[in-house]
Amino acid sequence: TMPSIFSYQSAEVDWCEGNFERSAVIAEYYNTVNGTTLFSLLLFTPLNFLVLEGAGMGNLSLLLAGIFSMYFHMTLSYMGQILDELSILWALAVAYSFWYPRVYFPRFIKTRKHFFWLSGVTTVISTLMSFIKPAFNAYALNCIAFHLLYLTRRELKKCNDKRVHRMAAVMVVWWVLAITSWLSDRWLCGLWQAINFPYFHSFWHVLIAMALLYCCPLVIYFDVNYEMPSFKPKLGYWPSDSWPVVVPYVTLEEPHKQC
């Protein structure tokens, strides 16, 4: 008989970390703990979205992604895997729907409302297709990052603000470290198990959260330039620029001057 979709270890994916080595109820202990870290770091990102339309949906999507990541690594269940991957898909769908710059809309899309429909239909189709081969979903979701990096590069060409370029560079560094950790865990698991260090996927959780902490202010910065032209966005760091660990944020100033 087919195992229940909620059963422990019924997922198609099993990461490199050994299962139930440190807890009888948590399958991947460090992946789950660092999933909690991911959730904690994502709590900072809603603060940046307060100035944006669709902030509530964006905040909810990010928080659900953190919660479902913890659930998946705790159980390694099929349902956990699906929820983990679909929460990321829908978080990206919300981000694209509300904050994708109008200047990059396809020619046949005339309004934001039309773009909502396009994004919604695409997301529903992608959701249904994700059940065909769930193990492939994570690779497809990671590939979306290349489109986001391409958009960032195009926006940076229009901007001479050194702070913006610096924040984008830091974001890319965190993302490169994150994707390197993710791929290392998938492709070099035998090596890491041989040296008793199979924890690179847990690093991924923290590193991708750090990348998002820098990505979100950039999204806000570019969105304000397009949608709130009467304001001038300015990037900052809390509690101070000089601190080694900071939370980036955006302030709005008047009058607006072109970046």
Short mmCIF file of C-alpha atoms in Angstrom, two decimals, residues 30 34 43 48 57 60 86 94 105 111 142 144 147 153-154 157 167 170 195 215 218 249:
data_model
loop_
_atom_site.label_atom_id
_atom_site.label_comp_id
_atom_site.label_asym_id
_atom_site.label_seq_id
_atom_site.Cartn_x
_atom_site.Cartn_y
_atom_site.Cartn_z
CA TYR A 30 20.06 20.77 12.11
CA ASN A 34 18.20 26.27 10.92
CA LEU A 43 10.49 38.05 10.59
CA ASN A 48 10.65 46.50 4.91
CA MET A 57 0.27 38.94 1.20
CA LEU A 60 2.25 35.96 4.97
CA LEU A 86 4.65 25.40 -3.04
CA VAL A 94 3.03 37.29 -4.90
CA PHE A 105 5.56 43.74 -18.66
CA THR A 111 -2.36 46.95 -16.72
CA ASN A 142 16.27 28.00 -7.78
CA ILE A 144 14.05 31.75 -10.95
CA HIS A 147 15.81 36.02 -13.72
CA ARG A 153 21.46 44.06 -13.22
CA ARG A 154 19.17 46.02 -15.55
CA LYS A 157 22.51 50.18 -14.96
CA MET A 167 23.64 46.27 -1.30
CA VAL A 170 26.23 41.86 -0.84
CA ILE A 195 34.16 13.45 6.62
CA CYS A 215 16.95 41.58 -1.62
CA LEU A 218 16.30 46.53 -3.15
CA TYR A 249 15.99 49.15 5.34
#
